[in-house]
Coordinates of C-alpha atoms in Angstrom, one line a residue:
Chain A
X16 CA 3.3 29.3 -26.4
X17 CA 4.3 25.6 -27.5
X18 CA 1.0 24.0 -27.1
X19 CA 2.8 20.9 -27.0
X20 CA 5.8 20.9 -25.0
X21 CA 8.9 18.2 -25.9
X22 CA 10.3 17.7 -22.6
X23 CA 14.2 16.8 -22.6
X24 CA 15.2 13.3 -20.9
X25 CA 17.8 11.2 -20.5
X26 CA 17.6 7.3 -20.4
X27 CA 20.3 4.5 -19.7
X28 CA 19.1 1.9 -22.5
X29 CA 21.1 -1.3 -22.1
X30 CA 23.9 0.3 -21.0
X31 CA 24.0 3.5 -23.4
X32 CA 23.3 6.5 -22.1
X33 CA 20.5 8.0 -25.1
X34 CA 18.8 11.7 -25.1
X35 CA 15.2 12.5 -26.6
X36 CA 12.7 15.1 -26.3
X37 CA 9.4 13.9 -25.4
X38 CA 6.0 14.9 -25.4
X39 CA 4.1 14.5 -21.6
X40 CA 1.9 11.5 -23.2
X41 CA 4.7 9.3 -25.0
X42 CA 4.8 5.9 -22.9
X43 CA 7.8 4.2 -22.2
X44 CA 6.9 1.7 -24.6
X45 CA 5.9 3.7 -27.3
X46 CA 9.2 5.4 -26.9
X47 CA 11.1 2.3 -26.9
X48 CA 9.9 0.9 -30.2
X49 CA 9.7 4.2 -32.4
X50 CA 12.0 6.5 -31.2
X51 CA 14.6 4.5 -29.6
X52 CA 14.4 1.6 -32.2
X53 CA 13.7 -1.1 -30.0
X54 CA 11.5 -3.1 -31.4
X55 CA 12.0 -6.0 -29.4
X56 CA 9.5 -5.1 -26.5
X57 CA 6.1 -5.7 -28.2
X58 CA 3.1 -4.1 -28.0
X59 CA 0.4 -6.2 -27.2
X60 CA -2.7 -4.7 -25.3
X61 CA -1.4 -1.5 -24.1
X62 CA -3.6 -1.7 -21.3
X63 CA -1.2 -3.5 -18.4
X64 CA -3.5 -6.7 -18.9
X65 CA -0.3 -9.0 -21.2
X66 CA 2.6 -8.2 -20.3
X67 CA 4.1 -8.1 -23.8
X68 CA 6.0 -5.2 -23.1
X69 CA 7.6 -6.2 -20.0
X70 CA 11.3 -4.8 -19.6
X71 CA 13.4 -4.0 -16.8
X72 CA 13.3 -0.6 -15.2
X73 CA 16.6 0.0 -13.0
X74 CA 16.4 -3.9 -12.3
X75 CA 12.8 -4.5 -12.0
X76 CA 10.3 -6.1 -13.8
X77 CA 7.7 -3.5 -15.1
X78 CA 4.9 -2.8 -18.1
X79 CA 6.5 -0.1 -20.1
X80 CA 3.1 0.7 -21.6
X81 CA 1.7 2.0 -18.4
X82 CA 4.7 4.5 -17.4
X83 CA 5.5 7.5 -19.5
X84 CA 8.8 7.9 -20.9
X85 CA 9.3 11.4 -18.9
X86 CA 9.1 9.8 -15.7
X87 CA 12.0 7.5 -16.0
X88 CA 14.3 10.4 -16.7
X89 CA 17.5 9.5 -15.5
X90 CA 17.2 5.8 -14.8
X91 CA 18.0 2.3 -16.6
X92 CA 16.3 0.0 -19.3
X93 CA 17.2 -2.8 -19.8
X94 CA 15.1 -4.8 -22.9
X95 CA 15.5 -8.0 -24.6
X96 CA 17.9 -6.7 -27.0
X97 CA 20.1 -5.7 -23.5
X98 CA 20.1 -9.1 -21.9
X99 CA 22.7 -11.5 -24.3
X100 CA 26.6 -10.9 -23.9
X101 CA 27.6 -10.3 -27.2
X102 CA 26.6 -13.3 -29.1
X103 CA 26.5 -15.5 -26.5
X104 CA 22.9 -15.4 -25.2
X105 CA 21.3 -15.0 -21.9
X106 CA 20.5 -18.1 -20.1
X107 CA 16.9 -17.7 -20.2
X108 CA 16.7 -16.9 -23.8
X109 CA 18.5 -20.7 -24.4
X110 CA 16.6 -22.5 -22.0
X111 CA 13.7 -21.2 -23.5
X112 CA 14.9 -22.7 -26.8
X113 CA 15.8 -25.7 -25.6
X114 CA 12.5 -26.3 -23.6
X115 CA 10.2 -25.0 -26.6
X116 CA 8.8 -22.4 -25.3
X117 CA 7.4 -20.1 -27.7
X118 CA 5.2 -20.9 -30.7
X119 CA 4.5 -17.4 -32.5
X120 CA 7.2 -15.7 -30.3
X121 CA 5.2 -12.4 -29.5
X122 CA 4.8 -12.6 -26.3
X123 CA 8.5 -14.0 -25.6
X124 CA 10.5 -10.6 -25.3
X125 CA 8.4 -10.0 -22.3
X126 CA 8.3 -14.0 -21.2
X127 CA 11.8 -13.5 -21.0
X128 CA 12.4 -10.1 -19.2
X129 CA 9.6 -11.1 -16.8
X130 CA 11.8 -14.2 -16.3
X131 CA 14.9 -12.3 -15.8
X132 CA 12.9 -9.8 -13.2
X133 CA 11.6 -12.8 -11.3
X134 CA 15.1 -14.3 -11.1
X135 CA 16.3 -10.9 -9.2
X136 CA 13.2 -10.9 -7.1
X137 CA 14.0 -13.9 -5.6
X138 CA 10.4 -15.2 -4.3
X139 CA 10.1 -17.8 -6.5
X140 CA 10.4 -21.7 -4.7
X141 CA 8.5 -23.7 -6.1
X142 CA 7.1 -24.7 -9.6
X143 CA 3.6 -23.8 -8.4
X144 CA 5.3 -19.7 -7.8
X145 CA 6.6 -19.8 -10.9
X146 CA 3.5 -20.5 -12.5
X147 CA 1.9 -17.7 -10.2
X148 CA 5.0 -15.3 -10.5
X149 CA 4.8 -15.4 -14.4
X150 CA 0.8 -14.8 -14.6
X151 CA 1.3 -11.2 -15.7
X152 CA 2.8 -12.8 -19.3
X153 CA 0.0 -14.2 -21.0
X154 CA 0.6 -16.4 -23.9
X155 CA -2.4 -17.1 -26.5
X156 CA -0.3 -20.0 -28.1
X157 CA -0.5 -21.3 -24.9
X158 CA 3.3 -22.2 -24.2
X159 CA 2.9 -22.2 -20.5
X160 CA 4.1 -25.5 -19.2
X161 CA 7.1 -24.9 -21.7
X162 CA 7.7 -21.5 -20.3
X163 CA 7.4 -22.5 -16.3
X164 CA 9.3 -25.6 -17.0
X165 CA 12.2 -23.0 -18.9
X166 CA 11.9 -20.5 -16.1
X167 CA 12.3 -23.2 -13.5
X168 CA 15.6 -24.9 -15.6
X169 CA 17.7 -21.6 -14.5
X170 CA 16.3 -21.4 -11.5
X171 CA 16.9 -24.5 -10.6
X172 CA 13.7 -25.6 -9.5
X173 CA 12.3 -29.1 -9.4
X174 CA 9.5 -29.3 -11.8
X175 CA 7.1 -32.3 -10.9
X176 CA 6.8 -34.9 -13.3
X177 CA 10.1 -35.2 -14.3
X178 CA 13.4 -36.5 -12.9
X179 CA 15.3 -33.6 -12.1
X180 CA 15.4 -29.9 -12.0
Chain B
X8 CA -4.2 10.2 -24.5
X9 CA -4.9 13.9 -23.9
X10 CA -2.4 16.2 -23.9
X11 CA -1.4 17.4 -20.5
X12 CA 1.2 19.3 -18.4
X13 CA 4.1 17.3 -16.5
X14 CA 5.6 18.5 -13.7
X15 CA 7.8 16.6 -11.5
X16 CA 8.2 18.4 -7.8
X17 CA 10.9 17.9 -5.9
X18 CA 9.7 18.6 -2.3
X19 CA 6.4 18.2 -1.0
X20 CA 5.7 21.8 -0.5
X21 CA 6.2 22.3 -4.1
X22 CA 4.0 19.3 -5.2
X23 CA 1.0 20.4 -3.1
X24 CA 1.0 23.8 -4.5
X25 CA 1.0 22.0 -8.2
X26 CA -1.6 19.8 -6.9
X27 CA -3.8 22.9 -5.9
X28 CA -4.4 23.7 -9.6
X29 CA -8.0 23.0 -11.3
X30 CA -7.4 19.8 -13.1
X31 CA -4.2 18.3 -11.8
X32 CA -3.7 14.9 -11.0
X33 CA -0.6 13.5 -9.1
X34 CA 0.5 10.4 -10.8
X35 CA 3.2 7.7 -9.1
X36 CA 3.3 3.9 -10.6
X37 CA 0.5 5.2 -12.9
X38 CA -0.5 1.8 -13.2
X39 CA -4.6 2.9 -13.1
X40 CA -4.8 6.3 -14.0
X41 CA -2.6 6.2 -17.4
X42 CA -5.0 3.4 -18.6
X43 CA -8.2 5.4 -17.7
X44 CA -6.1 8.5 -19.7
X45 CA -5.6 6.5 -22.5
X46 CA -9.5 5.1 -22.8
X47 CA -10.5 8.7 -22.3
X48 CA -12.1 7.9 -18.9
X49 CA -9.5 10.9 -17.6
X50 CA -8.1 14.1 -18.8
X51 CA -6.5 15.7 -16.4
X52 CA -4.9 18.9 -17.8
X53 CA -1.8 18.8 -15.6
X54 CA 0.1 15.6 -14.2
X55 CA 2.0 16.1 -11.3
X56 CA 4.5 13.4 -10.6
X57 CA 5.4 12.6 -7.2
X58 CA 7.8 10.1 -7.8
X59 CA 10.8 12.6 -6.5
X60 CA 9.2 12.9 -2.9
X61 CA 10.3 9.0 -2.2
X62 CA 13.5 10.9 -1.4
X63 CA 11.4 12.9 1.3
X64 CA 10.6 9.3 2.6
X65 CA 7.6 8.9 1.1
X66 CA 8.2 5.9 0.4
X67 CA 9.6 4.3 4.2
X68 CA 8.2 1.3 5.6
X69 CA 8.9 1.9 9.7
X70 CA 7.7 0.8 12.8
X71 CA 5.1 3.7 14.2
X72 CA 4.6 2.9 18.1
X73 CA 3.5 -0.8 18.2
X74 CA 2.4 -0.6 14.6
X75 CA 3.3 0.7 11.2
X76 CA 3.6 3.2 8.8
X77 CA 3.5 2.5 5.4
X78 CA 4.8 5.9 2.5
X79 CA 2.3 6.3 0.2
X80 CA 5.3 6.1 -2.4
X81 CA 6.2 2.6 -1.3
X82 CA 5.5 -0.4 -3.9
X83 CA 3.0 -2.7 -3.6
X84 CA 5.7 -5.1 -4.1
X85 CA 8.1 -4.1 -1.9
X86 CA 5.4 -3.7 0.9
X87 CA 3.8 -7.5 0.2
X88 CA 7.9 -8.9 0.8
X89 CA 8.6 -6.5 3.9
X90 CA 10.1 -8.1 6.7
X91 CA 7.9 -6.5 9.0
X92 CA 4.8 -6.6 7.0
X93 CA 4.8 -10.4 6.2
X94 CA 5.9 -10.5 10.7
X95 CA 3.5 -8.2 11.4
X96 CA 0.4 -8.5 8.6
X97 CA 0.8 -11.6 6.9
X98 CA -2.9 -10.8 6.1
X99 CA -1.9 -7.5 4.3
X100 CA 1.2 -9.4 2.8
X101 CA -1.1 -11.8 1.6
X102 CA -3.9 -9.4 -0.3
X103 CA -1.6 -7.6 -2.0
X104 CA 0.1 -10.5 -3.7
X105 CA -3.3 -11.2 -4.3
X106 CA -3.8 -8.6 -6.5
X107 CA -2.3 -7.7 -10.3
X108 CA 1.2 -9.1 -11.6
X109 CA 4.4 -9.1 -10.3
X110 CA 5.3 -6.4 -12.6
X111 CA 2.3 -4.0 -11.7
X112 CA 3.1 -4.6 -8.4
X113 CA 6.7 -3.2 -9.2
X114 CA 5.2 0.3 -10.0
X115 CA 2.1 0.4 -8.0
X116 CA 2.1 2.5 -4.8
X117 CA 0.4 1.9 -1.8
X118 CA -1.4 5.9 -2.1
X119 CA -2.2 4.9 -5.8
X120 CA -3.8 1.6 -4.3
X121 CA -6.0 3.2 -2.0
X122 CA -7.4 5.7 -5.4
X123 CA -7.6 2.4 -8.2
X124 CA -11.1 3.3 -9.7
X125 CA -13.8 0.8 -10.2
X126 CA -14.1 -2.1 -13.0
X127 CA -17.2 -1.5 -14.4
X128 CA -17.3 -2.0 -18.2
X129 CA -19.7 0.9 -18.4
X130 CA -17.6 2.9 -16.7
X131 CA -14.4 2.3 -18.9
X132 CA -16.7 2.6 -22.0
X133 CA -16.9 6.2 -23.3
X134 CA -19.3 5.5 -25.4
X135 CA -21.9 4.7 -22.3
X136 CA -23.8 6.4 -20.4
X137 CA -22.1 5.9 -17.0
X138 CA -23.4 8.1 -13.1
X139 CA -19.2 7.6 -12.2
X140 CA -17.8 8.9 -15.0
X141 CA -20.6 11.4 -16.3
X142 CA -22.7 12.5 -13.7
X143 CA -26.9 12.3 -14.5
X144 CA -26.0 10.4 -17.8
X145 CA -27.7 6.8 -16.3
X146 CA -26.5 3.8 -14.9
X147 CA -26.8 1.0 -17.8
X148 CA -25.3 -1.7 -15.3
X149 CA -28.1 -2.1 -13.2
X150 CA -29.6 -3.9 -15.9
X151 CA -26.8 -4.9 -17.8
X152 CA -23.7 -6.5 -17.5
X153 CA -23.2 -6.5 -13.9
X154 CA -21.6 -10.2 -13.0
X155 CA -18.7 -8.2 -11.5
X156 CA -20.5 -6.0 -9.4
X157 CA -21.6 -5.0 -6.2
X158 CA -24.2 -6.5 -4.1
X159 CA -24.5 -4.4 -0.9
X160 CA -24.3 -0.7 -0.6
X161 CA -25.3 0.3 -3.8
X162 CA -27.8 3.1 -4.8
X163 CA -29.8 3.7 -7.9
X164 CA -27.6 5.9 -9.4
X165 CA -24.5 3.3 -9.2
X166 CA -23.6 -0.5 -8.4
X167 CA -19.7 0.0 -9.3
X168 CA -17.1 -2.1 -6.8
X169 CA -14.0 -1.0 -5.3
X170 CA -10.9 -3.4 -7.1
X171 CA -8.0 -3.2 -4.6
X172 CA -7.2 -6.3 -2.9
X173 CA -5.2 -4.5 -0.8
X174 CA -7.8 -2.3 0.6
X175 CA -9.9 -5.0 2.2
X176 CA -6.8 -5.8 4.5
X177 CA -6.4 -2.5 5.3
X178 CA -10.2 -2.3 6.5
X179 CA -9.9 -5.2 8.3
X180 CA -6.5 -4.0 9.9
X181 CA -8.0 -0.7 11.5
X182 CA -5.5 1.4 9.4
X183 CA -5.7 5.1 8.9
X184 CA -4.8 7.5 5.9
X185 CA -2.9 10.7 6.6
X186 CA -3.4 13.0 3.9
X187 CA -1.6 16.5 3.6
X188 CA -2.8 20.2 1.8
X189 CA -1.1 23.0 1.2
X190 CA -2.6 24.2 4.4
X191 CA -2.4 21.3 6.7
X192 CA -2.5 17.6 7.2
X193 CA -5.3 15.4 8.6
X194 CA -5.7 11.7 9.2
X195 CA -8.4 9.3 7.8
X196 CA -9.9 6.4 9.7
X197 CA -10.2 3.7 6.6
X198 CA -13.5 3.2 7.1
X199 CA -14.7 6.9 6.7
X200 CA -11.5 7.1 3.6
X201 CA -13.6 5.3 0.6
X202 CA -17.4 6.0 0.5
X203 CA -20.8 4.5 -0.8
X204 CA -22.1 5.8 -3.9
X205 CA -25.5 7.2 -3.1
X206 CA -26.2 10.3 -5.3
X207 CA -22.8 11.2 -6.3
X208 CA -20.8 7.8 -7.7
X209 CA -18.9 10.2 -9.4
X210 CA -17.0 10.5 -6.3
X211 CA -14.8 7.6 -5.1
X212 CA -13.2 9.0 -1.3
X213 CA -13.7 11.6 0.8
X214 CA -10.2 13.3 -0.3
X215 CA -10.5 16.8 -0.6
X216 CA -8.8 18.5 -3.8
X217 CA -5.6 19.3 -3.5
X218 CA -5.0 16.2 -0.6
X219 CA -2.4 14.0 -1.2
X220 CA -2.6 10.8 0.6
X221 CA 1.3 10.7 2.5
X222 CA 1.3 6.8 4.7
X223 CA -0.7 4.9 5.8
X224 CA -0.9 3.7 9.6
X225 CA -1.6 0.2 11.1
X226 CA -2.2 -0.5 14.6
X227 CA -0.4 -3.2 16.1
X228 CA -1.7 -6.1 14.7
X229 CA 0.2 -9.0 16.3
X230 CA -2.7 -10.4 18.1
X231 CA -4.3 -11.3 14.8
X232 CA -0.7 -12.7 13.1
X233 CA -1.3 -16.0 13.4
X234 CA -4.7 -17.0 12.9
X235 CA -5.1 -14.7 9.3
X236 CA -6.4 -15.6 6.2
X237 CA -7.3 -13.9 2.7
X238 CA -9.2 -15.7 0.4
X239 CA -9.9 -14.1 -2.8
X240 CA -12.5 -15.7 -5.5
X241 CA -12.0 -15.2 -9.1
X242 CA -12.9 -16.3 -12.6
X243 CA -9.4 -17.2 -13.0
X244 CA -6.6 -18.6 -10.8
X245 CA -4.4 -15.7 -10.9
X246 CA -4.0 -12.0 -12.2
X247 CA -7.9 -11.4 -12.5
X248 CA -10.1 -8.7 -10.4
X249 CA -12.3 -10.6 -7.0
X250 CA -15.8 -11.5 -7.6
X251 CA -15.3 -11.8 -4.0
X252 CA -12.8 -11.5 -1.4
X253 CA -12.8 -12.0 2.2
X254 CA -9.9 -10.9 4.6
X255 CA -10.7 -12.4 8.2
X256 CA -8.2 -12.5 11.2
X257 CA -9.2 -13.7 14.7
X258 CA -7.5 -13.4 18.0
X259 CA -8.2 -16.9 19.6
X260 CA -7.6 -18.3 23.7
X261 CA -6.0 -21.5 24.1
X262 CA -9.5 -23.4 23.9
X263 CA -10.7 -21.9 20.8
X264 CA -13.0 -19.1 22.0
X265 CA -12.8 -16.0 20.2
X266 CA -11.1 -13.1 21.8
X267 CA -11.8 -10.8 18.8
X268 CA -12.1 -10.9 14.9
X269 CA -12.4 -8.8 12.0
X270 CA -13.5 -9.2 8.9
X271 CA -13.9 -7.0 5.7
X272 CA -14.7 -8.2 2.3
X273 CA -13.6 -6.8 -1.0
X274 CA -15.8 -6.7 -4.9
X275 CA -18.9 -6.7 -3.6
X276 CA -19.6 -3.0 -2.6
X277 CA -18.4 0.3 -3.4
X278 CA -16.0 0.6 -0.5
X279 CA -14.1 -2.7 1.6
X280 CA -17.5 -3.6 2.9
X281 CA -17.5 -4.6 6.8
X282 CA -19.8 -4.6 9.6
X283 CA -18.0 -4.4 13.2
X284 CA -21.6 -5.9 14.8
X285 CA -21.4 -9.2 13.3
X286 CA -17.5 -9.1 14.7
X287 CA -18.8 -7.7 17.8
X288 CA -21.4 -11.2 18.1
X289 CA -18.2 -13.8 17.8
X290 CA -17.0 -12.6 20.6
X291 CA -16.8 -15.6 23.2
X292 CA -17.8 -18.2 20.7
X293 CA -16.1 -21.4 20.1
X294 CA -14.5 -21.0 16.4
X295 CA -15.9 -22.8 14.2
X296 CA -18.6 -23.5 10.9
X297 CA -22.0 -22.3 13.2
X298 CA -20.4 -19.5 14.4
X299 CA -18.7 -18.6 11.6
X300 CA -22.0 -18.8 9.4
X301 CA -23.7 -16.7 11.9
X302 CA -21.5 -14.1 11.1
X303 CA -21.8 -14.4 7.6
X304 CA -25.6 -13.9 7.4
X305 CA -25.1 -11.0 9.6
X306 CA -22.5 -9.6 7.1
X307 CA -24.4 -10.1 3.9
X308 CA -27.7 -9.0 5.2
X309 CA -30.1 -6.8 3.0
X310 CA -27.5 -8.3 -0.2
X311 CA -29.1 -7.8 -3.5
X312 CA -28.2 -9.0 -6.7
X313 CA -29.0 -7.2 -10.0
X314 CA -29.3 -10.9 -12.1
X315 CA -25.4 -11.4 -13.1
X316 CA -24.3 -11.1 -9.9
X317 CA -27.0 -13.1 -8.0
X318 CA -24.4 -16.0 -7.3
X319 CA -22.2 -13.4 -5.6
X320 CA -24.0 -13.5 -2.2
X321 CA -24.1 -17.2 -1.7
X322 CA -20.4 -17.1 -2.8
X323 CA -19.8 -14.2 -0.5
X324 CA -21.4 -16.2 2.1
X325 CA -18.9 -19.5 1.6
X326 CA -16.0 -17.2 1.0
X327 CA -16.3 -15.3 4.5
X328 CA -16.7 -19.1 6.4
X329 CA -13.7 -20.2 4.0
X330 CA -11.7 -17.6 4.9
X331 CA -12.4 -18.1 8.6
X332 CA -11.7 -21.5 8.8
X333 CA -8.7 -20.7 7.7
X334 CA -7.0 -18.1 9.8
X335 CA -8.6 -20.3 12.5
X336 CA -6.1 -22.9 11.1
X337 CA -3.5 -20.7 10.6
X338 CA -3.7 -19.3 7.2
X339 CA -1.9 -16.3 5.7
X340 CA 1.5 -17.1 7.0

């Protein structure tokens, strides 16, 4: 008897469809940047507590260390290396260049998929839910007003302080 | 992480005769129990995921009579932003958003909610000795780092806290938990669901093995819609576990008086910690600072710090008048 079983799955990365044959324990994360070859979605704490490796699972925002790869069998991933058209990119990933908001850049793969989750949620209003709606992204450079003032710029948001959204 | 068995039923039938085997754990969002797997906290030696059994409507938000039923398989998320949740419970609405990030709240489920396992740093730490994780090994917390932890209910054998913000809603909301087994299903008033540690820490609820939690039921709660509030206290102004919380929601006559309240408060005991009596005593009172304080001493009595968590009771004590001043104001919504 295999002691340890590879189980067979099927995931829809960015719009391929891609097979591999996992062990039970193999996180989605962990599947992402060695197997898959996505290296894009960082690892940061591998505990749910950065949000690093934030990416979108069939739409939504989740942390794709805390959700093995065999349970998402079957259904779409979209990662930072998914979200530009071609070589034109995503409007996220240019406002975030043109408001400055990255330093080292780690944490920004997930900044930006969090960003892109939070756009399809829909709850953000206000500057202040931005703020609160991006706390699961932390940032040790500490590029926060830079990221909610980003976030808010393709949002459209008014961000107080300044003259317009 | 251990290595373990996966097995992903496709009807409930199925799943609770994979959940009958020594050692196997269902698993949904995963959000707590993957992280305790990979610290080595857990080991289950079979994972049984339950995701599949959303199609069985697991995971329905309905009406249920004049109240609610909530599928253990539903999101956090999705059950915070439900139309008839944020109507309905603004308070519950409220607590949950409280709680985690936006993108735990994506996986979480409300059944995975209700079994979150506690905080403690000895717990989480293999390398301690810990009465939740290892039974008769010691509880180092007691004098030791224990800032986060609880202040009533505890024994000598434990002083862990229950984490969910979500939780202390449902306490305060009357709900109940309806759990199925292979041979039959029974329902769980909240307050008898979670348990105080006394001599066995080591076990969080009063689930039985093999039980898997199915909704979750809410009486109808409308009286209490518009004068809720949730006020949770933190080290930090977002994503960051209670020191204390307090979910209070009265039921107030045109003058003021109180027709009813409730009350239950969240990271200061083992369970949502509430106590119906002091409830019981606002009853025709004028809302307002006395009476609200009145209830608070009642609420905290026989409190006990452990040193770190000294400041906890006085907090506890501000937070539960807070928080009733403002769902007398109108809060939650």
């Amino acid at each position: 008897m295999d002691a340890c079983p590879h189980y067979p799955i099927r995931l829809h990365i960015n719009g391929e469809e891609r097979a591999f044959a996992v062990e039970s324990w193999v996180t989605l994360l962990d599947l992402l940047r060695e197997r898959a070859g996505l290296t894009g979605t960082k690892k940061g704490c591998d505990h749910g507590q950065c949000g690093a490796c934030t990416v979108l699972l069939d739409g939504r925002r989740i942390n794709a260390c805390l959700t093995l790869a065999v349970m998402q069998n079957g259904h779409a991933v979209t990662t930072i290396e998914g979200l530009a058209d071609g070589d034109r990119l995503h409007p996220l990933q240019q406002a975030f260049i043109d408001h400055d908001a990255f330093q080292c850049g780690y944490c920004t793969p997930g900044q930006i998929c969090s960003a892109a989750g939070l756009a399809a949620e829909g709850q953000a209003k206000t500057f202040d839910d931005v703020r609160e709606l991006m706390s699961g992204n932390l940032c040790r450079c500490g590029a926060y007003p830079q990221i909610a003032r980003a976030v808010c710029a393709v949002q459209g948001i008014a961000v107080p302080g300044t003259e317009s959204a | 992480m251990n290595p373990f068995a996966y097995t992903q039923p496709q009807d409930i039938g199925s799943a609770l005769v994979a959940l009958a085997a020594p050692g196997a754990r269902p698993v949904a969002g995963g959000t707590n129990l993957l992280d305790l797997m990979k610290a080595g906290v857990m080991a289950p030696s079979g994972l049984v995921d339950i995701n599949a059994l959303a199609g069985a409507g697991l995971d329905a938000i309905a009406e249920d009579g004049a109240g609610l039923s909530l599928g253990a398989l539903a999101r956090n998320a999705d059950t915070a932003y439900h139309p008839l949740v944020r109507e309905r419970y603004p308070l519950l609405s409220a607590a949950i958003l409280a709680g985690a990030s936006p993108q735990l709240r994506n996986m979480a489920t409300n059944g995975g909610n209700l079994l979150q396992r506690t905080r403690c740093v000895y717990f989480y730490d293999t390398g301690a000795p810990c009465n939740k994780r290892d039974p008769g090994t010691g509880c180092p917390a007691k004098a030791g780092i224990n800032r986060q932890l609880a202040i009533l209910g505890t024994s000598e054998r434990c002083i862990a806290t229950h984490p969910s913000d979500m939780c202390v809603a449902l306490r305060a909301l009357d709900a109940t938990v309806h759990v199925r087994a292979a041979n039959g299903a029974r329902a769980i008033p909240f307050a008898d669901f979670h348990r105080l540690p006394g001599d066995t820490p080591d076990v969080d609820n009063t689930l039985e093995p093999g039980e898997l939690v199915t909704h979750i039921t809410l009486p109808d709660g409308r009286r209490f819609a518009r004068h809720s509030a949730y006020v949770k206290v933190r080290d930090r102004l977002s994503y960051a576990f209670a020191l204390v919380s307090v979910a209070a929601a009265l039921d107030l006559a045109e003058d003021g008086t109180i027709r009813a309240a409730r009350i239950a408060l969240g990271g200061v005991a083992h369970k949502p910690w509430r106590v119906e009596d002091a409830e019981e005593r606002l009853v025709g009172h004028r809302a307002g600072e006395l009476a609200f304080a009145a209830a608070a001493d009642r609420i905290l009595h026989g409190a006990r710090g452990r040193g770190q968590n000294d400041f906890k009771i006085p907090l506890a004590h501000n937070a539960i008048v807070q928080a009733l001043t403002n769902a007398m104001r109108g809060g939650a919504r």
